[in-house]
Coordinates of C-alpha atoms in Angstrom, one line a residue:
Chain R
X1 CA -9.0 74.0 -263.5
X2 CA -6.8 73.0 -266.4
X3 CA -9.8 73.7 -268.7
X4 CA -9.8 77.4 -267.7
X5 CA -6.5 77.8 -269.6
X6 CA -8.2 76.7 -272.9
X7 CA -11.0 79.3 -272.7
X8 CA -11.2 82.2 -275.2
X9 CA -11.6 85.7 -273.9
X10 CA -15.4 85.6 -274.8
X11 CA -15.9 82.4 -272.7
X12 CA -13.8 83.8 -269.8
X13 CA -15.9 87.0 -269.6
X14 CA -19.1 85.0 -269.9
X15 CA -17.9 82.8 -267.1
X16 CA -17.0 85.8 -264.9
X17 CA -20.4 87.3 -265.6
X18 CA -22.5 84.3 -264.6
X19 CA -20.2 83.5 -261.7
X20 CA -18.9 80.1 -262.8
X21 CA -15.5 81.3 -261.7
X22 CA -13.9 84.6 -260.8
X23 CA -10.9 86.6 -262.1
X24 CA -9.0 85.5 -259.0
X25 CA -9.7 81.8 -259.9
X26 CA -8.4 82.4 -263.4
X27 CA -5.3 84.4 -262.2
X28 CA -4.5 81.5 -259.8
X29 CA -4.7 79.0 -262.6
X30 CA -2.5 81.2 -264.8
X31 CA 0.1 81.7 -262.1
X32 CA 0.2 78.0 -261.3
X33 CA 0.7 77.2 -265.0
X34 CA 3.6 79.7 -265.1
X35 CA 5.2 78.3 -262.0
X36 CA 4.8 74.7 -263.3
X37 CA 5.9 75.0 -266.9
X38 CA 8.1 78.1 -267.3
X39 CA 11.2 76.7 -265.6
X40 CA 11.5 74.4 -268.6
X41 CA 10.6 77.0 -271.2
X42 CA 12.0 80.3 -269.9
X43 CA 9.4 82.5 -271.7
X44 CA 9.4 85.0 -268.9
X45 CA 12.2 87.3 -267.7
X46 CA 10.1 88.7 -264.9
X47 CA 6.9 87.5 -263.3
X48 CA 4.9 89.9 -261.1
X49 CA 2.6 88.1 -258.7
X50 CA 1.5 90.7 -256.2
X51 CA 0.2 93.7 -258.1
X52 CA -1.7 91.5 -260.5
X53 CA -3.4 89.6 -257.7
X54 CA -4.6 92.8 -256.0
X55 CA -6.0 94.1 -259.3
X56 CA -7.8 90.8 -260.0
X57 CA -9.5 90.8 -256.6
X58 CA -10.7 94.4 -257.3
X59 CA -11.7 93.7 -260.9
X60 CA -15.4 94.3 -261.3
X61 CA -15.1 95.8 -264.8
X62 CA -17.0 94.9 -267.9
X63 CA -15.5 94.2 -271.3
X64 CA -13.6 91.2 -272.8
X65 CA -10.3 92.1 -271.1
X66 CA -11.5 92.9 -267.6
X67 CA -9.7 90.7 -265.1
X68 CA -7.6 89.1 -267.9
X69 CA -3.9 88.4 -267.2
X70 CA -1.5 89.1 -270.1
X71 CA 2.3 89.3 -270.7
X72 CA 4.4 91.8 -272.7
X73 CA 7.7 91.5 -274.5
X74 CA 10.4 93.0 -272.4
X75 CA 11.1 95.8 -274.9
X76 CA 7.8 97.3 -274.1
X77 CA 8.2 99.5 -271.0
X78 CA 6.0 99.2 -267.9
X79 CA 5.9 100.7 -264.5
X80 CA 5.8 97.1 -263.0
X81 CA 9.2 95.5 -262.7
X82 CA 12.3 96.0 -264.8
X83 CA 12.5 96.5 -268.6
X84 CA 15.7 94.9 -269.9
X85 CA 15.1 94.5 -273.7
X86 CA 16.9 91.2 -273.1
X87 CA 20.2 93.1 -272.7
X88 CA 22.9 93.7 -270.1
X89 CA 22.7 97.3 -271.3
X90 CA 19.4 97.7 -269.5
X91 CA 19.8 95.3 -266.6
X92 CA 18.0 96.7 -263.6
X93 CA 16.3 99.6 -265.6
X94 CA 12.9 100.5 -264.2
X95 CA 10.8 102.5 -266.6
X96 CA 9.1 105.7 -265.2
X97 CA 6.1 105.2 -267.4
X98 CA 3.8 102.5 -269.0
X99 CA 3.8 102.1 -272.8
X100 CA 0.6 103.4 -274.3
X101 CA -0.5 99.9 -275.3
X102 CA 0.0 98.7 -271.7
X103 CA -1.8 101.8 -270.3
X104 CA -4.8 101.0 -272.6
X105 CA -4.8 97.3 -271.6
X106 CA -4.7 98.2 -267.9
X107 CA -7.5 100.7 -268.5
X108 CA -9.6 97.9 -270.1
X109 CA -9.0 95.8 -266.9
X110 CA -6.1 93.7 -268.1
X111 CA -3.5 92.4 -265.6
X112 CA 0.2 92.5 -266.6
X113 CA 1.6 89.4 -265.0
X114 CA 5.1 89.4 -266.5
X115 CA 7.6 90.4 -269.2
X116 CA 8.7 88.0 -271.9
X117 CA 12.1 87.0 -273.1
X118 CA 13.3 88.3 -276.5
X119 CA 16.4 88.5 -278.7
X120 CA 18.4 91.5 -277.3
X121 CA 16.8 94.8 -278.5
X122 CA 14.5 92.7 -280.7
X123 CA 17.4 91.8 -283.0
X124 CA 17.1 88.1 -283.9
X125 CA 14.9 85.3 -285.1
X126 CA 15.3 82.7 -282.4
X127 CA 15.4 84.4 -278.9
X128 CA 19.0 82.9 -278.7
X129 CA 20.4 86.4 -278.6
X130 CA 18.9 87.2 -275.2
X131 CA 21.5 88.1 -272.6
X132 CA 19.5 86.1 -270.1
X133 CA 19.4 82.7 -272.0
X134 CA 17.1 81.4 -274.7
X135 CA 13.5 80.5 -274.5
X136 CA 12.6 77.0 -275.6
X137 CA 9.8 75.9 -278.0
X138 CA 7.0 74.4 -276.0
X139 CA 6.5 71.8 -278.8
X140 CA 10.1 70.6 -278.5
X141 CA 12.3 72.1 -275.8
X142 CA 15.5 71.3 -277.8
X143 CA 14.3 73.8 -280.4
X144 CA 13.9 77.6 -280.6
X145 CA 10.5 79.3 -280.3
X146 CA 11.6 81.8 -283.0
X147 CA 12.2 85.4 -282.4
X148 CA 12.5 88.0 -281.5
X149 CA 9.2 87.8 -279.6
X150 CA 10.0 84.1 -278.7
X151 CA 9.0 84.5 -275.1
X152 CA 5.6 86.0 -276.0
X153 CA 4.8 83.3 -278.5
X154 CA 5.9 80.5 -276.1
X155 CA 3.9 81.9 -273.2
X156 CA 0.7 81.9 -275.2
X157 CA 1.4 78.5 -276.8
X158 CA 2.1 76.9 -273.4
X159 CA -1.1 78.4 -272.0
X160 CA 0.7 80.6 -269.5
X161 CA -1.3 83.7 -270.7
X162 CA -4.2 84.0 -273.1
X163 CA -2.5 86.8 -275.0
X164 CA 0.8 88.6 -275.1
X165 CA 2.2 91.7 -276.7
X166 CA 5.2 91.3 -278.9
X167 CA 6.9 93.6 -281.4
X168 CA 7.6 93.4 -285.1
X169 CA 10.3 94.9 -287.2
X170 CA 10.9 92.2 -289.8
X171 CA 8.5 89.5 -288.7
X172 CA 9.3 89.2 -285.0
X173 CA 5.7 88.3 -283.9
X174 CA 4.6 86.3 -286.9
X175 CA 7.7 84.1 -287.2
X176 CA 7.7 82.9 -283.5
X177 CA 3.9 82.6 -283.5
X178 CA 4.2 80.3 -286.5
X179 CA 6.9 78.2 -285.0
X180 CA 4.9 77.9 -281.7
X181 CA 1.6 77.1 -283.3
X182 CA -0.3 80.3 -282.3
X183 CA -1.8 83.3 -284.0
X184 CA 0.3 86.4 -284.5
X185 CA -0.7 89.8 -285.9
X186 CA 1.4 92.7 -287.2
X187 CA -1.0 95.6 -287.6
X188 CA -0.7 98.4 -290.2
X189 CA 2.2 100.7 -289.4
X190 CA 0.8 103.4 -287.2
X191 CA -2.2 101.4 -286.1
X192 CA -0.8 100.9 -282.6
X193 CA 1.1 103.6 -280.8
X194 CA 4.9 103.0 -280.5
X195 CA 5.2 105.1 -277.4
X196 CA 6.9 102.9 -274.9
X197 CA 8.2 100.4 -277.4
X198 CA 11.9 100.7 -277.2
X199 CA 12.9 101.8 -280.7
X200 CA 14.8 99.5 -283.0
X201 CA 13.9 100.7 -286.5
X202 CA 11.4 103.6 -286.4
X203 CA 9.9 103.3 -289.8
X204 CA 9.3 99.5 -289.3
X205 CA 8.6 98.9 -285.6
X206 CA 5.1 98.0 -284.5
X207 CA 3.7 96.3 -281.5
X208 CA 2.1 93.0 -282.4
X209 CA -0.4 90.7 -280.7
X210 CA 0.0 86.9 -280.0
X211 CA -3.2 85.0 -279.2
X212 CA -4.7 81.5 -279.8
X213 CA -7.7 82.7 -281.7
X214 CA -8.7 85.5 -284.1
X215 CA -11.5 86.8 -281.9
X216 CA -9.1 87.1 -279.0
X217 CA -6.8 89.0 -281.2
X218 CA -9.7 91.3 -282.3
X219 CA -10.5 92.1 -278.7
X220 CA -6.9 93.0 -277.9
X221 CA -6.5 95.1 -281.1
X222 CA -9.7 97.0 -280.3
X223 CA -8.3 97.9 -276.9
X224 CA -4.9 99.2 -277.9
X225 CA -5.3 100.5 -281.5
X226 CA -5.8 104.2 -282.2
X227 CA -4.1 107.5 -282.4
X228 CA -1.7 108.6 -279.7
X229 CA -0.7 112.3 -279.5
X230 CA 2.6 111.2 -278.1
X231 CA 3.5 109.0 -281.2
X232 CA 3.5 111.3 -284.2
X233 CA 3.7 108.2 -286.5
X234 CA 0.4 106.8 -285.1
X235 CA -2.5 107.0 -287.5
X236 CA -5.5 109.3 -286.9
X237 CA -7.7 107.0 -288.9
X238 CA -10.6 105.8 -286.8
X239 CA -10.3 102.3 -285.2
X240 CA -12.3 99.7 -287.0
X241 CA -14.8 97.3 -285.3
X242 CA -12.6 94.2 -285.6
X243 CA -15.2 91.8 -284.3
X244 CA -17.9 92.9 -286.7
X245 CA -18.6 90.2 -289.3
X246 CA -15.7 88.0 -288.0
X247 CA -17.8 84.9 -288.7
X248 CA -18.8 85.9 -292.2
X249 CA -16.3 83.5 -293.9
X250 CA -14.2 83.8 -297.0
X251 CA -16.8 83.5 -299.9
X252 CA -15.6 85.6 -302.8
X253 CA -12.2 86.4 -301.2
X254 CA -9.5 87.0 -303.9
X255 CA -6.2 85.4 -302.6
X256 CA -2.9 86.2 -304.3
X257 CA 0.1 83.9 -304.4
X258 CA 3.5 84.8 -305.6
X259 CA 4.7 81.5 -307.2
X260 CA 8.3 82.7 -307.5
X261 CA 8.7 83.0 -303.8
X262 CA 7.9 79.4 -303.2
X263 CA 10.7 77.8 -305.1
X264 CA 13.3 76.0 -303.1
X265 CA 11.0 75.4 -300.1
X266 CA 11.0 72.0 -298.4
X267 CA 8.3 69.7 -299.8
X268 CA 6.5 69.5 -296.4
X269 CA 6.2 73.4 -296.3
X270 CA 4.9 73.4 -299.8
X271 CA 2.4 70.7 -299.2
X272 CA 1.2 72.4 -296.0
X273 CA 0.7 75.7 -297.9
X274 CA -1.2 74.0 -300.7
X275 CA -3.5 72.4 -298.1
X276 CA -4.1 75.8 -296.5
X277 CA -5.0 77.3 -299.8
X278 CA -7.5 74.4 -300.3
X279 CA -9.2 75.3 -297.0
X280 CA -9.8 78.8 -298.3
X281 CA -11.0 77.5 -301.7
X282 CA -13.5 75.3 -300.0
X283 CA -14.9 78.3 -298.3
X284 CA -15.4 80.1 -301.6
X285 CA -12.2 82.0 -302.0
X286 CA -10.4 82.3 -305.3
X287 CA -6.6 81.8 -305.6
X288 CA -4.8 83.9 -308.2
X289 CA -1.1 83.9 -309.2
X290 CA 0.5 87.3 -309.1
X291 CA 3.9 88.8 -309.8
X292 CA 5.8 90.9 -307.4
X293 CA 9.3 91.5 -308.9
X294 CA 10.9 93.3 -305.9
X295 CA 10.0 90.6 -303.3
X296 CA 13.3 88.8 -303.8
X297 CA 15.2 91.9 -302.6
X298 CA 13.2 92.3 -299.4
X299 CA 15.7 90.8 -297.0
X300 CA 18.6 92.8 -298.4
X301 CA 16.5 96.0 -298.3
X302 CA 15.3 95.2 -294.8
X303 CA 18.7 94.5 -293.3
X304 CA 20.1 97.8 -294.6
X305 CA 17.1 100.0 -293.5
X306 CA 16.5 98.3 -290.2
X307 CA 20.2 98.3 -289.2
X308 CA 20.7 101.9 -290.3
X309 CA 17.8 103.1 -288.3
X310 CA 18.9 100.9 -285.4
X311 CA 22.4 102.4 -285.4
X312 CA 20.7 105.8 -284.8
X313 CA 18.2 104.6 -282.3
X314 CA 20.7 102.7 -280.2
X315 CA 23.0 105.6 -280.0
X316 CA 21.0 106.7 -276.9
X317 CA 22.6 103.8 -274.9
X318 CA 25.8 105.5 -274.0
X319 CA 26.1 105.0 -270.2
X320 CA 25.2 108.6 -269.4
X321 CA 21.5 108.8 -268.4
X322 CA 20.4 105.1 -267.9
X323 CA 21.6 101.6 -268.3
X324 CA 25.0 100.1 -268.1
X325 CA 27.9 102.4 -267.5
X326 CA 31.5 101.1 -267.7
X327 CA 33.5 101.4 -264.5
X328 CA 36.7 101.6 -266.7
X329 CA 36.2 104.9 -268.4
X330 CA 38.9 107.6 -268.2
X331 CA 37.0 110.3 -270.1
X332 CA 33.6 110.8 -271.8
X333 CA 34.5 109.3 -275.1
X334 CA 35.9 106.3 -273.3
X335 CA 32.7 106.1 -271.4
X336 CA 30.7 105.7 -274.6
X337 CA 33.1 103.2 -276.2
X338 CA 33.4 101.0 -273.1
X339 CA 29.8 101.1 -271.9
X340 CA 28.6 100.1 -275.3
X341 CA 31.3 97.5 -275.9
X342 CA 30.4 95.9 -272.6
X343 CA 26.7 96.3 -272.6
X344 CA 25.7 95.1 -276.1
X345 CA 25.7 91.5 -277.2
X346 CA 27.4 90.3 -280.4
X347 CA 24.3 90.4 -282.7
X348 CA 23.4 93.9 -281.6
X349 CA 27.0 95.1 -282.2
X350 CA 26.9 93.4 -285.7
X351 CA 23.7 95.2 -286.6
X352 CA 24.8 98.6 -285.3
X353 CA 28.1 98.1 -287.3
X354 CA 26.2 97.2 -290.5
X355 CA 23.9 100.2 -290.1
X356 CA 26.7 102.6 -289.3
X357 CA 28.5 101.4 -292.5
X358 CA 25.3 101.8 -294.6
X359 CA 25.0 105.4 -293.5
X360 CA 28.6 106.4 -293.5
X361 CA 30.1 108.9 -295.9
X362 CA 30.9 107.4 -299.3
X363 CA 28.4 104.5 -298.8
X364 CA 25.2 106.3 -297.8
X365 CA 23.7 106.7 -301.2
X366 CA 24.8 103.2 -302.5
X367 CA 23.3 101.5 -299.5
X368 CA 20.7 103.4 -297.5
X369 CA 19.6 105.6 -300.4
X370 CA 19.3 102.7 -302.8
X371 CA 17.5 100.5 -300.2
X372 CA 14.9 103.2 -299.7
X373 CA 14.3 103.5 -303.4
X374 CA 13.8 99.8 -303.8
X375 CA 11.5 99.9 -300.8
X376 CA 9.4 102.5 -302.5
X377 CA 9.2 100.2 -305.6
X378 CA 8.1 97.4 -303.3
X379 CA 5.3 99.6 -302.0
X380 CA 4.2 100.1 -305.6
X381 CA 4.3 96.3 -306.2
X382 CA 2.0 95.8 -303.2
X383 CA -0.3 98.6 -304.3
X384 CA -0.7 97.0 -307.7
X385 CA -1.2 93.6 -306.2
X386 CA -4.1 94.8 -304.0
X387 CA -5.8 96.1 -307.1
X388 CA -6.1 92.5 -308.2
X389 CA -6.6 90.6 -304.9
X390 CA -7.8 91.2 -301.4
X391 CA -5.1 89.3 -299.5
X392 CA -1.7 87.8 -300.3
X393 CA -1.0 84.3 -299.0
X394 CA 2.3 82.6 -298.2
X395 CA 3.9 80.2 -295.7
X396 CA 4.9 82.3 -292.7
X397 CA 8.3 80.6 -292.4
X398 CA 10.3 78.4 -294.7
X399 CA 10.2 75.5 -292.2
X400 CA 9.4 74.5 -288.7
X401 CA 11.5 75.4 -285.6
X402 CA 15.2 74.7 -285.8
X403 CA 17.3 73.4 -283.0
X404 CA 18.9 75.7 -280.4
X405 CA 22.4 76.4 -281.6
X406 CA 21.8 75.4 -285.2
X407 CA 21.8 78.9 -286.9
X408 CA 23.2 81.2 -284.2
X409 CA 26.7 81.0 -285.6
X410 CA 25.6 82.0 -289.1
X411 CA 24.0 85.5 -289.1
X412 CA 23.0 85.5 -292.8
X413 CA 21.3 82.1 -292.4
X414 CA 19.3 83.4 -289.5
X415 CA 18.3 86.6 -291.5
X416 CA 16.9 84.4 -294.2
X417 CA 14.2 83.2 -291.8
X418 CA 12.4 86.5 -292.4
X419 CA 12.0 86.0 -296.1
X420 CA 8.2 85.8 -296.0
X421 CA 7.6 88.2 -293.2
X422 CA 9.8 91.2 -293.8
X423 CA 8.0 92.6 -296.9
X424 CA 4.9 93.6 -294.8
X425 CA 7.1 95.6 -292.4
X426 CA 8.8 97.4 -295.2
X427 CA 5.5 98.4 -296.9
X428 CA 3.6 99.0 -293.6
X429 CA 0.7 96.7 -294.4
X430 CA -0.9 94.4 -291.9
X431 CA -0.2 90.6 -291.8
X432 CA -1.0 87.7 -289.6
X433 CA -0.1 84.1 -289.2
X434 CA -2.5 81.3 -288.3
X435 CA -1.5 77.7 -287.2
X436 CA -1.7 75.6 -290.4
X437 CA -0.6 72.2 -289.2
X438 CA 2.6 70.3 -288.4
X439 CA 5.7 69.2 -290.3
X440 CA 7.0 65.6 -290.3
X441 CA 8.8 66.2 -287.0
X442 CA 5.5 67.3 -285.4
X443 CA 6.5 71.0 -285.3
X444 CA 4.0 73.7 -286.0
X445 CA 3.8 75.5 -289.4
X446 CA 2.0 78.8 -290.1
X447 CA 0.0 80.2 -292.9
X448 CA 0.4 83.9 -293.5
X449 CA -2.2 86.4 -294.9
X450 CA -1.2 89.9 -295.8
X451 CA -3.7 92.7 -296.5
X452 CA -3.7 96.2 -297.7
X453 CA -3.3 99.1 -295.3
X454 CA -5.8 99.0 -292.4
X455 CA -7.5 95.8 -293.5
X456 CA -7.1 94.0 -290.2
X457 CA -10.8 93.2 -289.9
X458 CA -10.6 91.3 -293.2
X459 CA -7.5 89.4 -292.1
X460 CA -9.1 88.5 -288.8
X461 CA -12.3 87.3 -290.5
X462 CA -10.2 85.0 -292.8
X463 CA -8.1 83.8 -289.9
X464 CA -11.3 83.0 -287.9
X465 CA -12.7 81.0 -290.8
X466 CA -9.4 79.1 -291.2
X467 CA -9.0 78.3 -287.5
X468 CA -12.5 76.9 -287.2
X469 CA -12.2 74.8 -290.3
X470 CA -8.9 73.2 -289.2
X471 CA -8.7 73.4 -285.3
X472 CA -4.9 73.2 -285.4
X473 CA -4.7 75.9 -282.7
X474 CA -6.6 73.6 -280.2
X475 CA -3.7 71.1 -279.9
X476 CA -1.6 71.7 -276.8
X477 CA 2.2 71.5 -276.9
X478 CA 3.8 68.8 -274.7
X479 CA 5.5 71.3 -272.4
X480 CA 2.2 72.9 -271.4
X481 CA 1.1 69.7 -269.8
X482 CA 3.7 68.7 -267.3
X483 CA 5.7 70.2 -264.5
X484 CA 9.0 71.1 -266.2
X485 CA 12.5 70.8 -264.7
X486 CA 14.4 74.1 -264.8
X487 CA 16.7 74.5 -267.7
X488 CA 20.4 74.2 -267.0
Chain M
X1 CA 32.8 92.3 -300.5
X2 CA 35.7 91.8 -298.2
X3 CA 35.9 94.1 -295.2
X4 CA 39.4 94.7 -293.8
X5 CA 40.2 95.1 -290.1
X6 CA 41.0 98.8 -290.6
X7 CA 37.6 99.4 -292.0
X8 CA 36.0 97.5 -289.1
X9 CA 38.0 99.8 -286.7
X10 CA 36.8 102.9 -288.6
X11 CA 33.1 101.8 -288.4
X12 CA 33.5 100.9 -284.7
X13 CA 34.9 104.3 -284.0
X14 CA 31.9 105.9 -285.8
X15 CA 29.5 103.7 -283.8
X16 CA 31.2 104.4 -280.5
X17 CA 31.7 100.7 -279.8
X18 CA 34.9 99.3 -278.5
X19 CA 35.6 95.9 -280.0
X20 CA 38.2 93.7 -278.5
X21 CA 41.1 92.3 -280.5
X22 CA 39.3 88.9 -280.5
X23 CA 36.1 90.5 -281.7
X24 CA 37.6 92.4 -284.7
X25 CA 38.4 89.5 -287.1
X26 CA 35.0 87.8 -286.5
X27 CA 33.2 91.1 -287.1
X28 CA 35.2 91.6 -290.3
X29 CA 34.1 88.1 -291.5
X30 CA 30.4 88.6 -290.4
X31 CA 30.1 92.0 -292.1
X32 CA 31.8 90.7 -295.3
X33 CA 29.3 87.8 -295.6
X34 CA 26.2 90.0 -295.0
X35 CA 27.5 92.8 -297.3
X36 CA 28.1 90.2 -300.1
X37 CA 24.5 89.2 -299.8
X38 CA 23.3 92.8 -299.7
X39 CA 25.3 93.8 -302.7
X40 CA 22.8 92.0 -304.9
X41 CA 20.8 95.3 -304.7
X42 CA 23.4 97.0 -306.8
X43 CA 22.2 95.0 -309.8
X44 CA 18.6 96.2 -309.5
X45 CA 17.3 98.8 -312.0
X46 CA 15.9 101.7 -309.9
X47 CA 12.5 102.9 -311.1
X48 CA 13.1 106.7 -310.6
X49 CA 9.4 107.3 -311.1
X50 CA 8.4 105.3 -307.9
X51 CA 6.8 107.8 -305.6
X52 CA 8.5 108.6 -302.3
X53 CA 5.1 109.2 -300.9
X54 CA 4.5 105.4 -301.0
X55 CA 6.8 105.0 -298.0
X56 CA 5.0 104.8 -294.6
X57 CA 5.1 107.8 -292.4
X58 CA 6.3 110.3 -295.0
X59 CA 4.3 113.2 -293.8
X60 CA 5.4 115.0 -290.6
X61 CA 2.5 116.1 -288.4
X62 CA 2.9 119.4 -286.6
X63 CA 1.6 120.7 -283.3
X64 CA 1.6 124.0 -281.4
X65 CA 4.8 124.7 -279.5
X66 CA 3.2 124.5 -276.1
X67 CA 4.9 122.8 -273.1
X68 CA 3.1 119.8 -271.7
X69 CA 3.7 117.6 -268.7
X70 CA 6.8 115.4 -268.8
X71 CA 8.5 112.8 -266.5
X72 CA 9.3 113.6 -262.9
X73 CA 12.9 114.4 -262.2
X74 CA 13.2 111.8 -259.4
X75 CA 11.9 109.0 -261.6
X76 CA 14.4 109.9 -264.3
X77 CA 17.3 110.2 -261.8
X78 CA 16.5 106.9 -260.3
X79 CA 17.9 105.1 -263.4
X80 CA 21.0 107.3 -263.7
X81 CA 24.3 105.6 -263.2
X82 CA 25.5 108.7 -261.4
X83 CA 23.6 111.9 -260.6
X84 CA 23.7 114.8 -258.3
X85 CA 21.7 118.0 -257.8
X86 CA 19.4 117.2 -260.7
X87 CA 22.3 116.6 -263.1
X88 CA 23.8 113.5 -264.7
X89 CA 27.4 113.1 -263.6
X90 CA 30.0 112.1 -266.3
X91 CA 33.8 112.0 -266.5
X92 CA 35.5 115.3 -267.2
X93 CA 34.8 116.6 -270.7
X94 CA 36.9 119.7 -271.0
X95 CA 40.3 120.3 -269.4
X96 CA 42.6 117.7 -267.9
X97 CA 44.2 115.2 -270.3

């Protein structure tokens, strides 16, 4: 039954159809894998056995997702179980509704088996800022899986689920997917409804998808993409057929590389990136050097805009209607101050403080106003780039996974992990990461492709080509193959 | 840019977050480090011609002002720290000390 965990969604639905195995068989294998390996990885904050099992038994549906178990990052609300956002602020909170993306997956026959660990309120790049303990990288459990969707990425990498939803604000699906050796997609801003995704930065947030293959990703995106009347930022543009032409290869593809952005990278990352470009060239793609002058400011712009918007969005956590309420408060103002002081972790506080500062009287124009102007210039850079090329290529992260504890004491150092991923969030364009090999320590590296707005089908076609030429995604991490002792 | 403790207290008051005496100096240090990095943006020449419409989500869609179904009261109250008679209970706001 261990082989079931390697099957793609297409192979699974074919197997169900001809009766080689049933959705119940597959769910049993998944739940056994979670029970065996998650104690040593801690990808899940909450696992739901009963409801999923019932649905599997009743699942007679068609379609690639019928009877398929999946997980969702715990900042995506669901009726099943608690939604904590990895925070004491929401410990014990039970959502009265399913997020639109989860509704759509359930409608397609998907089975939500659990909620994944994350940096608190999606603020972080390592999943070390979870109030409930970090997740470990299945390739080396002394190392981080990345973040903030570290649980989602680890769950897919360790074969605990075939796909998981995560969320992106500055790279929080692509960065952990890269560090865990799996595929991660951030769609175009507005492609997937944000209803039910607990808001961090409203002009940047998007639900993202973690899978092991491009065709699996295409199936999931097809199920959840599309306008939602209850998310006014969702796009009315018709949903593309993401599987159409997925096997057509990369002949004639124009690939842009920003040489400036590669200076200072470790040699192993540079070599890995060059090898990845060679794979595309061998398939008939043409690599072109381009200039994007604003790229170097992306992190600074991101950390002003994201934190400013976060300071507004997290104002709702005040101890009044839901979540943690301090027992110490003497009046209403005190209720706010104490509940928030007690409920939020240090990284969340730091970011709210930065955002509040950037929006405060006397600083607003110099910080937030200026950041938005530079962001607009960045959009212009991307628009001009896509007149010359079809996709932009870069490493996904500067290096492989770092050790637990290595960067958590240095906020700025942690923020610089997002250097390659944050631009796509600022501009709203789609981007994905594919596994591109391993560094000298045997840790996964990722190759990132960014496209113009609504070009997901092209990105998935390129990813499909790349993964079939290289087969890096077929290697299993060590922690997926043994019964793991619980973490201390 | 060095942030003083008084400035941290001012920002914390705006953000409605109580920071302990232990947290204040660390927060001042952390904010200073990040703001130093962010201040590189002050050296960038702003291209005033860059269109604001390039930003994602710039247009605001409208809809008719018609009520639609919302959440059930019981489901919402179930997550309330304190509620009664369909209201959220909070400490006294007006009157008293």
